[in-house]
Coordinates of C-alpha atoms in Angstrom, one line a residue:
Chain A
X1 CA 12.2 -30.1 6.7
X2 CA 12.7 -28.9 3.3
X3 CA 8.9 -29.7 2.1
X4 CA 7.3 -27.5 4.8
X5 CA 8.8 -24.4 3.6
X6 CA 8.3 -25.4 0.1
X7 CA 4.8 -25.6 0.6
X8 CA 4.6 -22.2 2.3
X9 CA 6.1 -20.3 -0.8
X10 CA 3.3 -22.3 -2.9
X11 CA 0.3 -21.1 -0.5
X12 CA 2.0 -17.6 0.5
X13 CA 2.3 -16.9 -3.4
X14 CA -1.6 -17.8 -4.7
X15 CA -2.1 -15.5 -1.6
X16 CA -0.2 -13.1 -3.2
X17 CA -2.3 -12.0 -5.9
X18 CA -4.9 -9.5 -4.3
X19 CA -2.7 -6.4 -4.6
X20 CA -4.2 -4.0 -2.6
X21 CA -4.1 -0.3 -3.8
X22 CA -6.4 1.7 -1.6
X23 CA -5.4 3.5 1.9
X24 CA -8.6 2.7 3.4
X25 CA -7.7 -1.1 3.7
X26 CA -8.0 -2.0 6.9
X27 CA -4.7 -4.0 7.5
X28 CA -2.6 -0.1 5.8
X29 CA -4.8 1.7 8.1
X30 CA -4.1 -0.2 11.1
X31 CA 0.0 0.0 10.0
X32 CA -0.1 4.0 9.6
X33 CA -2.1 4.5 13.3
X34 CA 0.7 2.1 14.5
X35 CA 3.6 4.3 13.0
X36 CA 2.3 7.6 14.3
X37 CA 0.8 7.3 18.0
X38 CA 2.0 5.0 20.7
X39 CA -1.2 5.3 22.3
X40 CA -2.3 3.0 19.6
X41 CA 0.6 0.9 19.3
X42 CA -0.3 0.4 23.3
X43 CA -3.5 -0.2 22.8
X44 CA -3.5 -3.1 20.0
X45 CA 0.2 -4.2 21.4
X46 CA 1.6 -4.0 17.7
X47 CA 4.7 -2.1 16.3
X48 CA 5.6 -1.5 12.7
X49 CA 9.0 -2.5 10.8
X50 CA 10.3 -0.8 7.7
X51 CA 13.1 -2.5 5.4
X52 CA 14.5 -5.7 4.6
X53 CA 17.1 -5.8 7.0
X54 CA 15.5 -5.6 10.2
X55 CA 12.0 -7.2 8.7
X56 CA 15.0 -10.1 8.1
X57 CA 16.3 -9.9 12.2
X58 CA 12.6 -9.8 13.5
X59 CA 11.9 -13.5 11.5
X60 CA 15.4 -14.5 12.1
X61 CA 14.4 -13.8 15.7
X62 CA 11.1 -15.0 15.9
X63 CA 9.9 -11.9 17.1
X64 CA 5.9 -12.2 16.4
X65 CA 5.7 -10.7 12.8
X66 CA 1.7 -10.1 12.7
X67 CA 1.7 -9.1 9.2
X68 CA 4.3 -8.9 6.4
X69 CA 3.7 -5.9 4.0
X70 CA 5.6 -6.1 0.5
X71 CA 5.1 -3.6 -2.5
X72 CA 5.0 -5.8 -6.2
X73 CA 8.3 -4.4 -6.9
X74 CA 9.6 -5.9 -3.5
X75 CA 8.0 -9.0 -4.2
X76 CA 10.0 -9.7 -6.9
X77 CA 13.5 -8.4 -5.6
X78 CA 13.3 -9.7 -2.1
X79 CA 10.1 -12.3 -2.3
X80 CA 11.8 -15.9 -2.6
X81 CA 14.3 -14.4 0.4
X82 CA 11.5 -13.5 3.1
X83 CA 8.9 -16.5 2.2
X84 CA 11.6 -19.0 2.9
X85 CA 10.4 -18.3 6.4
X86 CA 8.4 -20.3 8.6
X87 CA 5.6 -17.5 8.5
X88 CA 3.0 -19.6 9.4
X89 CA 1.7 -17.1 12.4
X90 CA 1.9 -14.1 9.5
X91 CA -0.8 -12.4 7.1
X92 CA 0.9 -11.6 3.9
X93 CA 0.1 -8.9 2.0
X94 CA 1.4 -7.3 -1.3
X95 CA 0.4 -3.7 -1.6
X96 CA 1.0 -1.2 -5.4
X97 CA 3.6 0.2 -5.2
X98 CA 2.1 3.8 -5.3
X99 CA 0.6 2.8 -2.0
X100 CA 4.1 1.6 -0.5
X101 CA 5.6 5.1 -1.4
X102 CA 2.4 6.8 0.7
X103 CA 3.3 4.7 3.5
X104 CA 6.9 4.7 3.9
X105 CA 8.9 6.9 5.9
X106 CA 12.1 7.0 3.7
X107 CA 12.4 8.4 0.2
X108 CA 13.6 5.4 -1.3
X109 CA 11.9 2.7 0.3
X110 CA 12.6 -0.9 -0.6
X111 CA 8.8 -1.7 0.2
X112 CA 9.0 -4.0 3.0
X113 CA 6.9 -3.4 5.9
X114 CA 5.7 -5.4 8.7
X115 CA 3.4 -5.5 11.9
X116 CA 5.0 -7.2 15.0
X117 CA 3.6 -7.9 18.4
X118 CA 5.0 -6.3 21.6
X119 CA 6.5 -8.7 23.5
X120 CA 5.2 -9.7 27.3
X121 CA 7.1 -7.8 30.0
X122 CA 9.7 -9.8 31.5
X123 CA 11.2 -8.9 34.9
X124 CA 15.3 -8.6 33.8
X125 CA 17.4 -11.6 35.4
X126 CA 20.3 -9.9 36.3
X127 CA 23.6 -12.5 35.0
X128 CA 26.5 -12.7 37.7
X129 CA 28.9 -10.3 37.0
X130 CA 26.4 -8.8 34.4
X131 CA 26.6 -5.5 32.9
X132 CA 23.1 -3.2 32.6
X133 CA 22.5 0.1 31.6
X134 CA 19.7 1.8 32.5
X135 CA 17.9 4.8 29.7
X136 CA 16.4 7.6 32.2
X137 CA 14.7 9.9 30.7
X138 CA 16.3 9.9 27.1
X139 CA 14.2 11.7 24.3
X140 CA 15.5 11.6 21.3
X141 CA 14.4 8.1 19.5
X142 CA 18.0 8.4 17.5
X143 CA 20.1 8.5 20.3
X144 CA 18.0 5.8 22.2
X145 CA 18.6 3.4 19.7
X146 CA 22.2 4.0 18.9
X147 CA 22.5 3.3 22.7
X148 CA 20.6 -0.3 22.1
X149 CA 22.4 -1.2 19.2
X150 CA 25.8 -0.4 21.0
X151 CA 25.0 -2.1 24.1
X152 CA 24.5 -5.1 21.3
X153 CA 27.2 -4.8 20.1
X154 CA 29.6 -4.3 23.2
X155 CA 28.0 -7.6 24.6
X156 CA 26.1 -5.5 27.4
X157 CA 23.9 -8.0 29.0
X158 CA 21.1 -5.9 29.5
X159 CA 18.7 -2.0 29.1
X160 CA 16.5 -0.9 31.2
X161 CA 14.8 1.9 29.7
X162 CA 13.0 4.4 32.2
X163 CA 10.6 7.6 32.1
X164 CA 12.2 7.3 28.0
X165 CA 10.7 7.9 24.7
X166 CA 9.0 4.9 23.1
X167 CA 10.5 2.3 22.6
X168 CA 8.6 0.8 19.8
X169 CA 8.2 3.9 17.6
X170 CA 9.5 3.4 14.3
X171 CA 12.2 5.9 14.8
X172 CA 13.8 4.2 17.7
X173 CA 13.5 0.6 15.9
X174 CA 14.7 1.7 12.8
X175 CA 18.1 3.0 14.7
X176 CA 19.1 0.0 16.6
X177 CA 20.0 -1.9 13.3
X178 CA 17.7 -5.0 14.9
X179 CA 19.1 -5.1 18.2
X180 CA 15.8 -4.6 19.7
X181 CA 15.4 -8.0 18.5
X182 CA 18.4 -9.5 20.4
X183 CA 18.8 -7.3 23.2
X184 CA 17.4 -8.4 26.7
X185 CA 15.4 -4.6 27.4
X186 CA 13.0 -3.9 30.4
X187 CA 10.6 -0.8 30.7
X188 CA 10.0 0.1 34.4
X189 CA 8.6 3.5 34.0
X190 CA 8.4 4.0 38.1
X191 CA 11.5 5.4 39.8
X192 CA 10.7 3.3 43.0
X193 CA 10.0 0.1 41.4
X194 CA 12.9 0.6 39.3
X195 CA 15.7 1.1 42.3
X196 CA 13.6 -1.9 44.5
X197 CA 14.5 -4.0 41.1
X198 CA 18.5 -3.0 41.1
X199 CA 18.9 -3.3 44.8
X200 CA 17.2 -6.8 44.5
X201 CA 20.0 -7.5 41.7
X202 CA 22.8 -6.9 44.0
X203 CA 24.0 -4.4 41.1
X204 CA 26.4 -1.5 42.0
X205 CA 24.6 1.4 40.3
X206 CA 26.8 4.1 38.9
X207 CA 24.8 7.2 38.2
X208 CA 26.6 8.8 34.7
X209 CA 26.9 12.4 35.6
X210 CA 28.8 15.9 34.2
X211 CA 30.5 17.0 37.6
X212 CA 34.2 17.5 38.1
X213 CA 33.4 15.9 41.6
X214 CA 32.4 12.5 40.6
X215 CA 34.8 9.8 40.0
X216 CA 36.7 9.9 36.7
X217 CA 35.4 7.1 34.7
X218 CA 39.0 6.1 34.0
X219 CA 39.7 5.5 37.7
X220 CA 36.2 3.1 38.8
X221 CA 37.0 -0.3 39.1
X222 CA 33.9 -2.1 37.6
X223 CA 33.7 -5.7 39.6
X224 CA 30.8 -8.0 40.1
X225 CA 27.4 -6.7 38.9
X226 CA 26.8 -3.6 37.4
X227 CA 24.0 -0.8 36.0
X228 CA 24.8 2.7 34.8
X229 CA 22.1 5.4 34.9
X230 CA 22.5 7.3 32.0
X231 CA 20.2 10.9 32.0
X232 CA 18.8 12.9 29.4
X233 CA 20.4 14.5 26.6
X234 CA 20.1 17.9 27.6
X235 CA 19.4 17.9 31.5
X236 CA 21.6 15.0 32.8
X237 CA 19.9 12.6 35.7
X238 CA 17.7 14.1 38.5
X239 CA 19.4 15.0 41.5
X240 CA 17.3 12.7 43.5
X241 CA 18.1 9.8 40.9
X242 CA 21.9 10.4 41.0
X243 CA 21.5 10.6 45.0
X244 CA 20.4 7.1 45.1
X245 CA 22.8 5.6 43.5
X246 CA 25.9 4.0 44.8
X247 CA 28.4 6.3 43.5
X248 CA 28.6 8.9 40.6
X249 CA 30.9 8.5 37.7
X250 CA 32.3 11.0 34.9
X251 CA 34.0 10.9 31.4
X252 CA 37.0 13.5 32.0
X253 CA 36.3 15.9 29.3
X254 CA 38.3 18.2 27.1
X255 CA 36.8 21.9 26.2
X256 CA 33.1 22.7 26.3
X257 CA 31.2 21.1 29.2
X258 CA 28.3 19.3 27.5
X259 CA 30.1 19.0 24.2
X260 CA 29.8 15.0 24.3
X261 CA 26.5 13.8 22.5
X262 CA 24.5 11.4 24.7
X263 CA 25.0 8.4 22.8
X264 CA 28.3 8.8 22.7
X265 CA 28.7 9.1 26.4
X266 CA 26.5 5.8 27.2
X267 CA 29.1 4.0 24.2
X268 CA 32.4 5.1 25.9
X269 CA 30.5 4.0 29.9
X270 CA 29.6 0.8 28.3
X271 CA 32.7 0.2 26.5
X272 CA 34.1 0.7 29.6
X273 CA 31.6 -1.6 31.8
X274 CA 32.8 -4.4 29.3
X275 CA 36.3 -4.3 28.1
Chain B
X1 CA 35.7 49.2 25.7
X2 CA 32.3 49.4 26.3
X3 CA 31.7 52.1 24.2
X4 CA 32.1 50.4 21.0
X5 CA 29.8 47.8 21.0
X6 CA 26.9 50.2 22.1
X7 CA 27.4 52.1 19.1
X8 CA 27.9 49.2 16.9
X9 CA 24.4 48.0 18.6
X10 CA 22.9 51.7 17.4
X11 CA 24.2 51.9 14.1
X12 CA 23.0 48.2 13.6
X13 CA 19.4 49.0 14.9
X14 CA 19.5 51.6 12.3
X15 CA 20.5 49.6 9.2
X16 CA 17.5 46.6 10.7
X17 CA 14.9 48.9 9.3
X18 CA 14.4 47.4 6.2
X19 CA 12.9 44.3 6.3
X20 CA 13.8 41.8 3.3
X21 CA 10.4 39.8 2.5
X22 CA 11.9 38.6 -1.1
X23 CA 13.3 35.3 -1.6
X24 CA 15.0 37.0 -4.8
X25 CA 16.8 39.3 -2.3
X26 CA 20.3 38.7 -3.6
X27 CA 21.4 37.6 0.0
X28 CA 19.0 35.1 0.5
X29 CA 19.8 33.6 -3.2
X30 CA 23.5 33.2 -2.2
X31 CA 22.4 31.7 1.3
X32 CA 20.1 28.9 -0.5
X33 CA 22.8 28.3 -2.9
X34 CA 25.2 27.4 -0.5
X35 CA 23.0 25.9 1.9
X36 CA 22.6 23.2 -1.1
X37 CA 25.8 23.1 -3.2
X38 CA 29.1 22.4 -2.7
X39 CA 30.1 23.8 -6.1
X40 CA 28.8 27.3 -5.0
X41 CA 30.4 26.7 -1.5
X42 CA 33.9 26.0 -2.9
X43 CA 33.4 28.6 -5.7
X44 CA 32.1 31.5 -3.0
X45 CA 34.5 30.2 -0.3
X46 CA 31.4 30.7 2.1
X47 CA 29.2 28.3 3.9
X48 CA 25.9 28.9 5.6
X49 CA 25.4 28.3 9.3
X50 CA 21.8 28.1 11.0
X51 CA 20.1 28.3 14.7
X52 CA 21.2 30.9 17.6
X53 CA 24.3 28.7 19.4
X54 CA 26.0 28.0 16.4
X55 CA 26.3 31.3 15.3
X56 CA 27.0 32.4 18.4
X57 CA 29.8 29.7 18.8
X58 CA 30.8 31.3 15.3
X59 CA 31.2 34.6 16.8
X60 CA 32.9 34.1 19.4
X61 CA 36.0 31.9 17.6
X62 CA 35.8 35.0 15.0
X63 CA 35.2 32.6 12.2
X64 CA 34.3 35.1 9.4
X65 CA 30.9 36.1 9.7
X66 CA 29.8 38.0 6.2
X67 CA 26.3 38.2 7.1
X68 CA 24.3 37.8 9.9
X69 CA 20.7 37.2 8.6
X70 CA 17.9 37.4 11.8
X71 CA 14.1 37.1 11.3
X72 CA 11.7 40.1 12.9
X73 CA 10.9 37.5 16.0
X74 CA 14.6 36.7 16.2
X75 CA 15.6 39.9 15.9
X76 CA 13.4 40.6 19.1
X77 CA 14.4 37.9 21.1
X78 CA 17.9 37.2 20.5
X79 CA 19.3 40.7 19.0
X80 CA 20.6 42.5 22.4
X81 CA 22.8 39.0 23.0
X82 CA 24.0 38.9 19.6
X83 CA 24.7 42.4 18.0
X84 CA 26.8 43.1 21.8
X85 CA 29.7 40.9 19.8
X86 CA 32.4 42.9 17.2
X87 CA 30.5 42.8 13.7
X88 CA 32.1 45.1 11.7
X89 CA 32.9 43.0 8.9
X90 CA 29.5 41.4 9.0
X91 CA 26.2 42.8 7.4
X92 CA 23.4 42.0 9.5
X93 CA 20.2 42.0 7.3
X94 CA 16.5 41.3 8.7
X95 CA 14.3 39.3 7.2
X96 CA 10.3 38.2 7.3
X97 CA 9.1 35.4 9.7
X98 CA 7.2 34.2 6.8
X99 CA 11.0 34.2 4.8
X100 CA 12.6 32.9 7.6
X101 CA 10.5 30.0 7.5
X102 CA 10.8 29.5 4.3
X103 CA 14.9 29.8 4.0
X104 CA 14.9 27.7 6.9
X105 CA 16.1 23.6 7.3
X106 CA 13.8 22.5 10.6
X107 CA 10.4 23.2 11.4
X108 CA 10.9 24.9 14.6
X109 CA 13.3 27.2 13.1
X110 CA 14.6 30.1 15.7
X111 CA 15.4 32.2 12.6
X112 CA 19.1 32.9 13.3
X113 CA 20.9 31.9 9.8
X114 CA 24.3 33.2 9.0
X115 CA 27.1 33.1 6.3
X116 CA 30.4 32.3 6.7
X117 CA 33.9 32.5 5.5
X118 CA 35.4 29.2 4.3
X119 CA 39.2 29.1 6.0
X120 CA 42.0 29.3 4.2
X121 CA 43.5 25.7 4.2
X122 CA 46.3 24.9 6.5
X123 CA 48.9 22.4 7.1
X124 CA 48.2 20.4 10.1
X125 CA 50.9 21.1 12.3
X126 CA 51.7 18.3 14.8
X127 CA 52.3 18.4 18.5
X128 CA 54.8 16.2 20.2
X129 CA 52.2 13.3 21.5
X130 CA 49.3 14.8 19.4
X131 CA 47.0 12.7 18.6
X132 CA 45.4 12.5 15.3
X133 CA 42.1 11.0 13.3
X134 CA 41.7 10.7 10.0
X135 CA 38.3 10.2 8.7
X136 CA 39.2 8.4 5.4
X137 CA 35.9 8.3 2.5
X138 CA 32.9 8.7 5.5
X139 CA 29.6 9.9 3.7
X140 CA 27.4 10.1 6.7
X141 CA 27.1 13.9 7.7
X142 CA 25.5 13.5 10.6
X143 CA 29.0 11.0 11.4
X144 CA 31.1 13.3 10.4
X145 CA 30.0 16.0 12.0
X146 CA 29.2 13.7 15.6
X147 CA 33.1 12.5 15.0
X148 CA 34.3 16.1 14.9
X149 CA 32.4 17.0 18.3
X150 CA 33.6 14.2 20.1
X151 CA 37.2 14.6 19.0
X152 CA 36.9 18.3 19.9
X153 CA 35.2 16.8 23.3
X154 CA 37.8 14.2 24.3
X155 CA 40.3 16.7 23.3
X156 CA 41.8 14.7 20.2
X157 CA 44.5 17.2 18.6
X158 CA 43.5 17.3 15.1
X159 CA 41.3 16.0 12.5
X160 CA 42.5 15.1 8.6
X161 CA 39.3 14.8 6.6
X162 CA 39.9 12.6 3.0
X163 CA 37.9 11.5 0.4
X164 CA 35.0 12.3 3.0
X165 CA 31.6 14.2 2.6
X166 CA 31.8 18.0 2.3
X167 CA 32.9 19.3 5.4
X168 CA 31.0 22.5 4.7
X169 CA 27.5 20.8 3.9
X170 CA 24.8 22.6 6.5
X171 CA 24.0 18.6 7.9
X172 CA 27.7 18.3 9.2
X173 CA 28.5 21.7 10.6
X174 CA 25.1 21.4 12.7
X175 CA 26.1 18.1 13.7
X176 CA 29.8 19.3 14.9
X177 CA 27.7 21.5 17.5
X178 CA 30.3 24.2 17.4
X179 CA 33.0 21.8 17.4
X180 CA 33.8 23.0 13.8
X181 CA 35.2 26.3 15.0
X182 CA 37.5 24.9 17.5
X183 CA 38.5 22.1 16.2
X184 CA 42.0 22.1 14.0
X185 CA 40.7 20.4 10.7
X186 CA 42.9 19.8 7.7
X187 CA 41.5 18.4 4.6
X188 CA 43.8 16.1 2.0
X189 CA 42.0 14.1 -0.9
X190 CA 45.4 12.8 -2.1
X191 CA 46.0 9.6 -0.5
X192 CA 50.0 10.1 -1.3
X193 CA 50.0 13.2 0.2
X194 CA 48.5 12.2 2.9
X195 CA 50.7 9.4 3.9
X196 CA 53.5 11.9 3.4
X197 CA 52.3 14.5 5.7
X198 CA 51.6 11.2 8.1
X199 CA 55.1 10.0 7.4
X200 CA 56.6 13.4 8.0
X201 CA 54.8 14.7 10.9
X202 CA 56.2 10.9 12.8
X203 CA 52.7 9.9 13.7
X204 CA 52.6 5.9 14.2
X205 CA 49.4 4.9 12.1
X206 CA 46.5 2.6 13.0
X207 CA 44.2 1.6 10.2
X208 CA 40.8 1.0 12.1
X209 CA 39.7 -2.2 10.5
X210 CA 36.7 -4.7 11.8
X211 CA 39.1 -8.1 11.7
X212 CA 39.4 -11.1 14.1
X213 CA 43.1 -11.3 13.3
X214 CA 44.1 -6.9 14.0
X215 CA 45.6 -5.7 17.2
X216 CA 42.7 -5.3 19.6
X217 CA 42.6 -1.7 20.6
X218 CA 42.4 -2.9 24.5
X219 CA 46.1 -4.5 23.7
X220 CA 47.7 -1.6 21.9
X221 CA 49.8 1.2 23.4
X222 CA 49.3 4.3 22.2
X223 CA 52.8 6.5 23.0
X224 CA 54.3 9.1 21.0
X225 CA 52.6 10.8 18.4
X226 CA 49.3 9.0 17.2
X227 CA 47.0 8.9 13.7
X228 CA 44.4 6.8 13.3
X229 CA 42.5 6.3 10.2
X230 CA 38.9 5.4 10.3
X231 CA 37.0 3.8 7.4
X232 CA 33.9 4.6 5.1
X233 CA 30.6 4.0 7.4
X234 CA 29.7 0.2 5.1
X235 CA 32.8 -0.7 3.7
X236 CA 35.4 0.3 5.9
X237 CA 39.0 1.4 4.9
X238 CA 39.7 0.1 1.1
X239 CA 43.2 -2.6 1.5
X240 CA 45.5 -0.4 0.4
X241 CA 44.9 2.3 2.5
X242 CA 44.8 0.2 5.7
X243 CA 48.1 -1.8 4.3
X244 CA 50.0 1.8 4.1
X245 CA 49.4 2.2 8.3
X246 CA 52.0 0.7 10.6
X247 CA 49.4 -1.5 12.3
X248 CA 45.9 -2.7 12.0
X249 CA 43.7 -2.1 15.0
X250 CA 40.3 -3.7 15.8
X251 CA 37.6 -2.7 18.6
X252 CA 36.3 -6.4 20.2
X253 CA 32.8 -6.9 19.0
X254 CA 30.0 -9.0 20.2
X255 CA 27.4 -10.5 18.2
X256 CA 26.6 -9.1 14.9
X257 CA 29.9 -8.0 12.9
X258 CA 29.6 -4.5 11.7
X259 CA 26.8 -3.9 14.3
X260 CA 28.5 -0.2 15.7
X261 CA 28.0 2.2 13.9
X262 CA 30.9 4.4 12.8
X263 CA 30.8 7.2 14.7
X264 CA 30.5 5.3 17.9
X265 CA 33.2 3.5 17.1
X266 CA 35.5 6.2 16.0
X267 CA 34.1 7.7 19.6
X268 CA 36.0 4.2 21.2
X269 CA 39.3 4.7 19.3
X270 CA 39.5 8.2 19.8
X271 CA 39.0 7.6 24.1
X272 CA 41.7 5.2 24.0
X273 CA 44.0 7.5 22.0
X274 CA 43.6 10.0 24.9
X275 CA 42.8 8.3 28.7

C-alpha cells in the first residue's frame, strides 16, 4: 500500500517541472471562467477550490478533484502533504507564483487551487427520524454556507437548497469550511417537485417564519421526520410556500423585528431540530 | 412641536449649499482617519458610521451625531427623512457623488456617512437574572459585530468586550446592524478586573470551551444571574481564563471538532441563556 503512493510523488514531481506563468493557459483560463460565471461552471460541470484546507477535505473526501493547481512557493510548503494522495484521476499543475496572486481571491493566498467535478444529482433519502432543512430562496453565498457548515456540524442529516444562490460559487464553498464535501445536499429548484419530494418523505415541514402568530419555536415538539423551510434574508418565505407547509414556527424575539441575521436563525432552528 | 424641526429642515437646506468636492476638506480627512485607525478613533473619541439605516438607527438612540455627511444624490433622496430628526449638535455637510464614492467602503454606496461620538465608558450595571456575554480576545469583526446583534436580538442583557477587536472599527459597527446603539456594551481589557466586576456583580460564569469532558449546554441550568465567556474565533478561551469561571460548558458537536464557527456558536449559548 505504501509503494503506490510512493510512486505517485516520483511521477507527480517530474510532472512538476513545467511551471506555467502565462494567463492564456488553457487549464488558468478554464479555472478563472469557472470562479466567475455559473453559467460556465454548468456548462463544463466543474467548480473551483481555493486553499489548503478545503483542497485537503475535497481529496480526503474523494470528491472528483479534476485538476490540482499549486504556486512554486506552495509546492514546497504544502507539496509532500497533498501528493501523498491517491490523485491518480488529477492533472497537476504548478503555476509562478505571480500568476497564483492574479488568480486568487484572497490577499494572502497560500497558492492552492483546484478544479472539482459537480457531483450527479441524487434524489435525498430521507433517514427515519431524520432532520432536513430546506434553503429557499437565500442569496447571500456567506450566509448559505454558514447554514451548510452548521447543519454539519449539528449532525443535520440533510439541505435542500431551493430557488438559492449557487451553490458551487467559490464564495459559498469557501464558507462552509468543507462541509459541502460531507454534507448530504439536494438542489430541487421547482417548488412543486420540491413539496411532491417532502410529502413522499413523510417529513413534517415547518415553514421558519417572523409572525407573532406562529408557534414559538420553544414550544414545537420535533418527533419523527422533519424539514424546516428557511426564507430569504431580507423577504422571509413566500406566502404561498409557508401556506403549504404543515405548521409555521417562530424564534421569540427580543427588540427589533428582523434584527436576527439569517444564518443565525437557520443555526438556533437546527440546533433545535437536533438537540 | 412641529415647528422646530421645519425650521431646523430650512436652516439646514441653507447651510447644504456648498458642496465639498475636496478630499483635503478637513471633514473628510478626519472621517478617513477614523474610518482606518483606532489610534485616531481613541484619540478623537469619534467613530465613523456609513449607509442610511445605521445612521438613522444612530439618530434615533441620540448616539452623538457630530456630522452628518450626505452626497448631492443622497441628499435628494433621503434628506426630507433624515434632517426631520433633532440635529442641533450635528453639522450636516454635502458632499460630491464623485467624493462620496470615493470616501466610501462598498461599491453600491448610498452615500449616507456620518461621525459619531465615542460613549463615555460605563460600568456594566447588572440586573437581578441578567444575563451576560463576554466576548474574551475575538478578532473577527464581522463576529463581533454579528454576536452583538444577536445578543441585542435574543435580548441578552449586556455585553463585556475584552482583549477583543476594536469595537469601534467601521467592519463591526456595520455588522451589529444598529445593535451597537441599543445594546449595553462595557469594555474591560484587564482580565483581574474583569473577574472582579464578574465576582462582584454575583454572575455564575460559564467558560465556553469545545471539550468532550465540559458540562453540555443542553444539561446545564441557567438560574440566577448569568455570564458566559466566549473564546477567540481559532483558539478558543486561553486555560486560565476558562479555569477562573465556575464551570466549563460545551455545545454537542457532530463531526468535525471546531466545525461552527464562533459567532454561531456564541448565537447557541446565548438562546439557552434566555428561552
Amino acid at each position: 500500500m505504501q509503494k503506490q503512493p510512493r510512486r505517485q510523488v516520483k511521477e507527480a514531481r517530474s510532472l512538476l517541472e513545467n511551471i506555467i506563468t502565462s494567463k492564456d493557459n488553457p487549464v488558468i483560463k478554464l479555472y478563472q471562467k469557472l470562479s466567475s460565471s455559473k453559467k460556465e461552471r454548468l456548462q463544463y460541470g466543474l467548480f473551483v477550490l481555493e486553499g489548503l484546507r478545503i483542497t485537503e477535505d475535497a481529496i480526503r473526501e474523494e470528491s472528483g478533484l479534476s485538476h490540482l493547481i499549486v504556486t512554486e512557493q506552495a509546492r514546497e510548503k504544502f507539496g509532500e502533504r497533498l501528493f501523498q494522495a491517491d490523485l491518480r484521476d488529477t492533472r497537476i499543475i504548478v503555476i509562478s507564483n505571480e500568476l497564483g496572486n492574479k488568480i486568487a481571491s484572497t490577499d494572502n493566498t497560500q497558492g492552492v487551487f483546484a478544479i472539482c467535478r459537480i457531483p450527479q444529482q441524487r434524489q435525498m433519502t430521507f433517514a427515519e427520524n431524520g432532520r432536513y432543512i430546506v434553503l429557499f430562496g437565500l442569496q447571500d453565498p456567506g450566509n448559505v454556507g454558514m447554514m451548510i457548515r452548521t447543519a454539519d456540524a449539528l449532525g443535520i442529516d440533510g439541505v435542500i437548497m431551493s430557488k438559492s444562490c449557487d451553490l458551487y460559487s467559490p464564495k459559498v464553498i469557501r464558507s462552509t469550511m468543507g462541509s459541502v464535501f460531507r454534507m448530504d445536499i439536494m438542489i430541487e429548484n421547482d417548488a412543486d417537485r420540491l413539496f411532491e419530494l417532502l410529502t413522499q418523505s413523510g417529513a413534517e415541514t415547518s415553514a421558519a417564519i417572523i409572525d407573532k402568530d406562529a408557534i414559538p419555536v420553544t414550544e414545537c415538539s420535533f418527533t419523527g421526520r422533519q424539514a424546516v423551510l428557511i426564507g430569504n434574508e431580507g423577504n422571509g418565505l413566500p406566502p404561498d410556500i409557508s401556506a403549504r407547509c404543515s405548521r409555521r414556527v417562530t424564534i421569540p424575539m427580543h427588540g427589533t423585528v428582523n434584527s436576527l441575521n439569517a444564518a443565525m436563525a437557520a443555526g438556533i432552528l437546527m440546533w433545535e431540530l437536533k438537540k
